[in-house]
Amino acid sequence: MHTLWLAEIGADDLDRVGGKAASLGELAGAGLPVPSAFVVSAGTYRAFIEDTGIAEALFDAVDVDSDDSTALAGAAERAQELILETEVPPAVREDVLAAYDEMGDGPVAVRSSATAEDLPDASFAGQQDTYLNVERPDLLDRVKECWASLFTQRAIYYRNEQEFAHDAVDIAVVVQEMVDADKSGVLFTSHPSTGEPTTIVEAAWGLGEAVVSGTVSPDNYVIDRESGEVTEVSVAEKRVMCVRGEDGQTVERSVPDEKRDAQVLDEDELGRLLELGERVEAHYGSPQDVEWAIYDGELYLLQSRPITTIDDPVEAAGSAASADGGAMEGQSDDVRLSGIGSSPGTATGAVRVVDKLDNLDKVEDGDVIVTEMTTPDMVPAMKRAAGLVTDQGGMTSHAAIVSRELGVPAVVGTDDATDRLRDGQTVTIDGDMGTVQVGEHEGATDDSGDGATTAPSADARAAPTDSQHAPVKPMTGTEVKVNVSIPEAAERAAATGADGVGLLRMEHMILSTDKTPARYVEDHGERAYVDEIVEGVRGVAEAFYPRPVRVRTLDAPSDEFRQLQGGEDEPAEHNPMLGYRGVRRSLDRPDEFELELRAFARLYELGYDNVELMLPLVTDAEDALRAKSLMQEAGIDPEKRNWGVMVETPASALGIEALCEAGIDFASFGTNDLTQYTLAVDRNNTNVADRFDELHPAVLELMGQVVATCRDHGVATSICGQAASKPEMVKFLVDEGVSSISANIDAVRDVQHEVKRVEQRLLLESVR
């Protein structure tokens, strides 16, 4: 069967039905008011692209540099064309239409549900398409369009940014009974930026599409969760609404005059929504972003996903109150306009008014985009921008969600920014207060005395520039470092206050050339290859200097190389993760490895003595000694430069004493591989993925032994795997005496505070 009913699925079925459908099944199973629905499974999509023979061409088409707007547009067009022009197999057609007939013959909502969507650490919100008011004749076409929406420009771009492989993501489709809403919207069970215990509700007339897309500025309600009191009400002018048209299509209509300035929700409805939000959050155990609708007095739950953008609460007046959408008390006279502060931070830059996609090319690093509302195609330009201002939209609009994900300060729902601001004008926006001021203002300039604007570059946005909102770095004995995947993220990573970089992946610098090392050298020469590495590492080393930057030598599996130009010469391996990668590849190809080492040598010559060399997938001391010899041949003195190994195999953990004696300065745990190899569990294999546990006693035992042995030999220890962000792992390693913990950019502050808590407990225990 290609279809499943909500009653048959739950939270554990992510791989079968994707995030949205799994969440709906879970909510329906908890007795919450979810409209009836069935799901076209993710396996059906996978079978469709493989059985029809389009899979290879599909993934080849999207293998592009997502920062290249032209290449990105071409990739999206080609990929969607492949899906839309391929016929749905008869068996799928029969199953889908039979399920529709069983549910009834009314209009349905057809909603994408990708297997990388609504995850705890990455929302992927709005990346795929939804179609409303769909009837039987158009159902299969809409299902295909949902499949194709897995390859829109925004989806390709976002997966690249989040480091999700395109061929590792499948997509299911939810076919759900249509709720022809009288009123609808979104609620956050906690403040989406600060995490404060306030429920924020946004509401508009008609279908929720107008709210989510940012077409309308919705009413905004702030409710104190503890008292249930509605503390703030902002009634917006709601000019348009989305409704079901006479032809069954969703259309925009003008809101009747008597409703345009009327409050959408009454006290009873707000109370019911607060109760609904409490039930959903209690069920999941984490703050939720909930879509809802009211029809004929009945409240329906349409969707719920985790809020992934919550930062530490800040003690700044108006940080939460900024959601009122109006001018704040005490604003200075030069506030030109105000709206909803939807993504925190301040930024100063030149205005670039974008009224059509052709204008995106004029947006440069440090500019402030001013637009009526954002579209998915604007994401690459949003990445370049220092800030964003929109006429329309609320806390849950595309502009707000994407800005928070990118760390770009944003003010939405200003009504008339595009009319009142002009190209080239310097403005300062405050994404906490929801204000836009003309000129450069305090909190957006540097301390150098030269008056230079410090609007953050596209990848320098870890924290607001206003010192009042800057992250407070706890003093800890255990260093907290940060992982960096791409050099462009260096400034953003440095702004976290991390004690250095615990992992900078070299392979991203090489894979981004779209050529294998051998092909790149063949086409451009050895010097150019070395330059690629030097420039990539140099940017990060400069941003962190004099804090250490630990650079891992090449560690891409063969299947990734096979996708590049020259990849036909790479081995075809049944399980590349167990194969020709890491230091074993480097030692087997000393000529290529020498070029990497020459890049390190040149960095040292340039004065970047904060760069440290880390060898991946080391098996034993013999690997380390052979690499050490090659380092010396390349002009690197291992006695003067810090170098070390990744502990990713039981062999390297059990042989750590010999590795210490080989002269390493540090050992860093790669928990993903160490867990896989210790438990014999492939974390990408859905049949056994539930057995993948970095906190398994066997894994912890190996790590504890390594920390103790390294401490005896004066060798530093660290962790740079995904598990470093887990409080339980932090507690264990700090208890054991690890030297440093390296977390992902968005987890650094949480890890800093967790380390401080554990150290304080240890200190108290020692005193008592």
Tab-separated table of C-alpha atoms in Angstrom, residues 470-704:
chain	number	residue	atom	x	y	z
A	470	ALA	CA	25.300	40.236	23.544
A	471	PRO	CA	25.757	36.712	24.898
A	472	VAL	CA	27.132	36.686	28.410
A	473	LYS	CA	30.001	34.199	28.365
A	474	PRO	CA	30.199	32.205	31.591
A	475	MET	CA	33.655	31.734	33.093
A	476	THR	CA	34.476	28.028	32.918
A	477	GLY	CA	37.550	25.934	33.536
A	478	THR	CA	36.568	23.619	30.690
A	479	GLU	CA	36.951	25.406	27.379
A	480	VAL	CA	33.882	25.596	25.150
A	481	LYS	CA	34.749	25.754	21.458
A	482	VAL	CA	32.685	25.813	18.286
A	483	ASN	CA	32.448	23.641	15.156
A	484	VAL	CA	32.687	25.437	11.797
A	485	SER	CA	31.565	23.727	8.612
A	486	ILE	CA	32.267	26.478	6.092
A	487	PRO	CA	34.761	29.357	6.220
A	488	GLU	CA	31.973	31.842	5.470
A	489	ALA	CA	30.514	31.172	8.930
A	490	ALA	CA	33.701	32.242	10.733
A	491	GLU	CA	32.544	35.639	11.948
A	492	ARG	CA	29.241	34.283	13.157
A	493	ALA	CA	31.015	31.488	15.000
A	494	ALA	CA	33.539	33.879	16.564
A	495	ALA	CA	30.723	36.079	17.856
A	496	THR	CA	29.479	33.235	20.068
A	497	GLY	CA	32.354	33.936	22.457
A	498	ALA	CA	33.697	30.409	21.955
A	499	ASP	CA	37.219	29.654	23.176
A	500	GLY	CA	38.293	28.617	19.691
A	501	VAL	CA	37.326	26.228	16.905
A	502	GLY	CA	37.282	22.579	17.906
A	503	LEU	CA	36.580	21.378	14.373
A	504	LEU	CA	37.023	23.102	11.009
A	505	ARG	CA	36.258	20.642	8.230
A	506	MET	CA	38.689	20.896	5.328
A	507	GLU	CA	36.615	18.749	2.969
A	508	HIS	CA	34.020	21.492	2.473
A	509	MET	CA	36.693	23.758	1.003
A	510	ILE	CA	37.631	21.046	-1.474
A	511	LEU	CA	34.198	19.655	-2.297
A	512	SER	CA	32.971	23.180	-3.064
A	513	THR	CA	35.296	23.263	-6.079
A	514	ASP	CA	33.169	20.488	-7.651
A	515	LYS	CA	36.369	18.598	-8.459
A	516	THR	CA	38.259	15.794	-6.811
A	517	PRO	CA	41.719	16.801	-5.528
A	518	ALA	CA	43.391	14.971	-8.415
A	519	ARG	CA	41.187	16.629	-11.043
A	520	TYR	CA	41.594	20.073	-9.476
A	521	VAL	CA	45.382	19.758	-9.510
A	522	GLU	CA	45.267	18.463	-13.071
A	523	ASP	CA	43.148	21.423	-14.225
A	524	HIS	CA	44.632	24.239	-12.130
A	525	GLY	CA	47.951	23.136	-10.694
A	526	GLU	CA	49.274	22.335	-7.234
A	527	ARG	CA	49.659	25.969	-6.190
A	528	ALA	CA	45.994	26.726	-6.868
A	529	TYR	CA	44.925	23.716	-4.808
A	530	VAL	CA	47.076	24.812	-1.877
A	531	ASP	CA	45.696	28.355	-2.238
A	532	GLU	CA	42.110	27.052	-1.956
A	533	ILE	CA	42.910	25.477	1.398
A	534	VAL	CA	44.979	28.395	2.669
A	535	GLU	CA	42.295	30.966	1.898
A	536	GLY	CA	39.561	28.861	3.475
A	537	VAL	CA	41.439	28.224	6.713
A	538	ARG	CA	42.902	31.711	6.830
A	539	GLY	CA	39.506	33.389	7.108
A	540	VAL	CA	38.609	31.322	10.153
A	541	ALA	CA	42.049	31.648	11.755
A	542	GLU	CA	41.880	35.423	11.315
A	543	ALA	CA	38.403	35.668	12.855
A	544	PHE	CA	39.483	33.723	15.963
A	545	TYR	CA	43.086	34.850	16.381
A	546	PRO	CA	44.730	34.209	18.836
A	547	ARG	CA	42.169	31.579	19.869
A	548	PRO	CA	43.073	28.131	18.469
A	549	VAL	CA	41.503	26.765	15.292
A	550	ARG	CA	41.658	22.985	14.953
A	551	VAL	CA	41.581	22.004	11.270
A	552	ARG	CA	40.740	18.435	10.313
A	553	THR	CA	42.543	17.119	7.238
A	554	LEU	CA	40.519	15.677	4.385
A	555	ASP	CA	37.814	13.237	5.498
A	556	ALA	CA	35.243	12.831	2.743
A	557	PRO	CA	34.007	9.308	1.930
A	558	SER	CA	34.425	8.018	-1.602
A	559	ASP	CA	30.747	8.367	-2.504
A	560	GLU	CA	31.020	12.140	-2.048
A	561	PHE	CA	34.093	12.277	-4.276
A	562	ARG	CA	32.367	10.155	-6.922
A	563	GLN	CA	29.824	12.948	-7.437
A	564	LEU	CA	32.544	15.430	-8.407
A	565	GLN	CA	34.364	15.993	-11.668
A	566	GLY	CA	37.027	13.308	-11.742
A	567	GLY	CA	34.913	11.090	-9.514
A	568	GLU	CA	34.907	8.274	-12.025
A	569	ASP	CA	38.397	7.398	-10.768
A	570	GLU	CA	37.209	6.990	-7.172
A	571	PRO	CA	36.515	3.495	-5.796
A	572	ALA	CA	32.917	2.241	-5.669
A	573	GLU	CA	32.424	1.039	-2.104
A	574	HIS	CA	29.546	-0.844	-0.531
A	575	ASN	CA	29.926	1.094	2.735
A	576	PRO	CA	32.065	4.210	2.204
A	577	MET	CA	31.914	5.139	5.897
A	578	LEU	CA	33.977	2.026	6.622
A	579	GLY	CA	36.198	2.468	3.618
A	580	TYR	CA	38.636	4.740	1.830
A	581	ARG	CA	38.482	7.902	3.937
A	582	GLY	CA	40.227	9.828	6.674
A	583	VAL	CA	43.926	9.430	7.363
A	584	ARG	CA	44.002	6.052	5.614
A	585	ARG	CA	43.245	7.799	2.307
A	586	SER	CA	45.798	10.516	3.097
A	587	LEU	CA	48.538	7.972	3.800
A	588	ASP	CA	47.638	5.997	0.690
A	589	ARG	CA	47.873	9.163	-1.447
A	590	PRO	CA	50.913	10.955	0.018
A	591	ASP	CA	51.226	13.300	-2.966
A	592	GLU	CA	47.748	14.723	-2.358
A	593	PHE	CA	48.258	14.754	1.416
A	594	GLU	CA	51.500	16.667	0.929
A	595	LEU	CA	49.536	19.524	-0.671
A	596	GLU	CA	47.307	19.749	2.392
A	597	LEU	CA	50.387	19.819	4.616
A	598	ARG	CA	51.963	22.504	2.424
A	599	ALA	CA	48.859	24.605	3.063
A	600	PHE	CA	49.390	24.260	6.820
A	601	ALA	CA	53.078	25.169	6.411
A	602	ARG	CA	52.179	28.315	4.484
A	603	LEU	CA	49.615	29.325	7.117
A	604	TYR	CA	52.333	29.071	9.752
A	605	GLU	CA	54.609	31.194	7.551
A	606	LEU	CA	51.864	33.810	7.343
A	607	GLY	CA	51.805	34.000	11.132
A	608	TYR	CA	48.704	31.942	11.900
A	609	ASP	CA	50.249	30.071	14.797
A	610	ASN	CA	46.764	29.442	16.199
A	611	VAL	CA	46.111	26.772	13.551
A	612	GLU	CA	46.202	23.187	14.816
A	613	LEU	CA	46.282	20.057	12.633
A	614	MET	CA	43.898	17.176	13.355
A	615	LEU	CA	44.018	13.726	11.719
A	616	PRO	CA	40.668	11.937	11.196
A	617	LEU	CA	39.779	8.242	11.527
A	618	VAL	CA	43.109	7.214	13.033
A	619	THR	CA	43.292	3.505	13.839
A	620	ASP	CA	46.500	3.292	15.843
A	621	ALA	CA	49.863	4.907	16.624
A	622	GLU	CA	51.306	3.690	13.320
A	623	ASP	CA	48.883	5.979	11.436
A	624	ALA	CA	49.937	8.923	13.586
A	625	LEU	CA	53.651	8.245	13.226
A	626	ARG	CA	53.452	7.963	9.432
A	627	ALA	CA	51.507	11.225	9.237
A	628	LYS	CA	53.998	12.865	11.603
A	629	SER	CA	56.845	11.876	9.285
A	630	LEU	CA	55.046	13.415	6.289
A	631	MET	CA	54.454	16.600	8.296
A	632	GLN	CA	58.193	16.903	8.885
A	633	GLU	CA	58.900	16.367	5.174
A	634	ALA	CA	56.494	19.222	4.386
A	635	GLY	CA	58.393	21.565	6.693
A	636	ILE	CA	56.096	21.348	9.727
A	637	ASP	CA	57.857	20.819	13.054
A	638	PRO	CA	55.509	18.624	15.131
A	639	GLU	CA	57.367	19.631	18.261
A	640	LYS	CA	56.486	23.294	17.738
A	641	ARG	CA	53.045	22.998	16.179
A	642	ASN	CA	49.992	21.557	17.922
A	643	TRP	CA	48.657	18.447	16.248
A	644	GLY	CA	46.429	15.603	17.292
A	645	VAL	CA	44.006	12.888	16.305
A	646	MET	CA	40.312	12.151	16.155
A	647	VAL	CA	39.287	9.253	18.390
A	648	GLU	CA	36.543	7.695	16.278
A	649	THR	CA	37.256	3.977	16.494
A	650	PRO	CA	37.441	1.549	19.417
A	651	ALA	CA	40.971	0.751	18.201
A	652	SER	CA	42.170	4.332	18.653
A	653	ALA	CA	40.431	4.582	22.037
A	654	LEU	CA	42.002	1.362	23.294
A	655	GLY	CA	45.380	2.339	21.833
A	656	ILE	CA	45.369	5.883	23.185
A	657	GLU	CA	48.486	5.407	25.329
A	658	ALA	CA	50.598	4.549	22.277
A	659	LEU	CA	49.128	7.548	20.465
A	660	CYS	CA	50.117	9.796	23.367
A	661	GLU	CA	53.618	8.392	23.220
A	662	ALA	CA	53.698	9.143	19.476
A	663	GLY	CA	53.704	12.825	20.406
A	664	ILE	CA	50.135	14.045	19.891
A	665	ASP	CA	49.100	17.234	21.684
A	666	PHE	CA	45.380	16.486	21.768
A	667	ALA	CA	42.764	13.823	21.118
A	668	SER	CA	39.232	14.762	20.065
A	669	PHE	CA	36.199	12.474	20.120
A	670	GLY	CA	34.135	12.110	16.979
A	671	THR	CA	31.084	10.594	18.632
A	672	ASN	CA	29.113	9.810	15.475
A	673	ASP	CA	31.724	7.373	14.186
A	674	LEU	CA	32.826	6.163	17.609
A	675	THR	CA	29.245	5.199	18.432
A	676	GLN	CA	28.674	3.511	15.066
A	677	TYR	CA	31.819	1.452	15.273
A	678	THR	CA	31.395	0.532	18.937
A	679	LEU	CA	27.756	-0.543	18.674
A	680	ALA	CA	27.873	-1.835	15.079
A	681	VAL	CA	25.002	0.518	14.262
A	682	ASP	CA	24.694	2.458	11.024
A	683	ARG	CA	22.891	5.630	12.130
A	684	ASN	CA	21.559	6.106	8.588
A	685	ASN	CA	19.966	2.649	8.543
A	686	THR	CA	16.354	3.019	9.646
A	687	ASN	CA	16.177	-0.623	10.698
A	688	VAL	CA	18.699	-0.070	13.492
A	689	ALA	CA	18.842	3.710	13.929
A	690	ASP	CA	16.897	3.461	17.191
A	691	ARG	CA	19.866	1.580	18.664
A	692	PHE	CA	22.265	4.462	17.955
A	693	ASP	CA	23.108	5.962	21.353
A	694	GLU	CA	26.188	8.073	22.052
A	695	LEU	CA	25.438	7.693	25.775
A	696	HIS	CA	25.636	3.899	25.658
A	697	PRO	CA	27.776	2.617	28.580
A	698	ALA	CA	30.278	1.038	26.177
A	699	VAL	CA	30.849	4.336	24.359
A	700	LEU	CA	31.182	6.247	27.628
A	701	GLU	CA	33.599	3.657	28.987
A	702	LEU	CA	35.911	4.131	26.003
A	703	MET	CA	35.738	7.903	26.309
A	704	GLY	CA	36.422	7.820	30.028
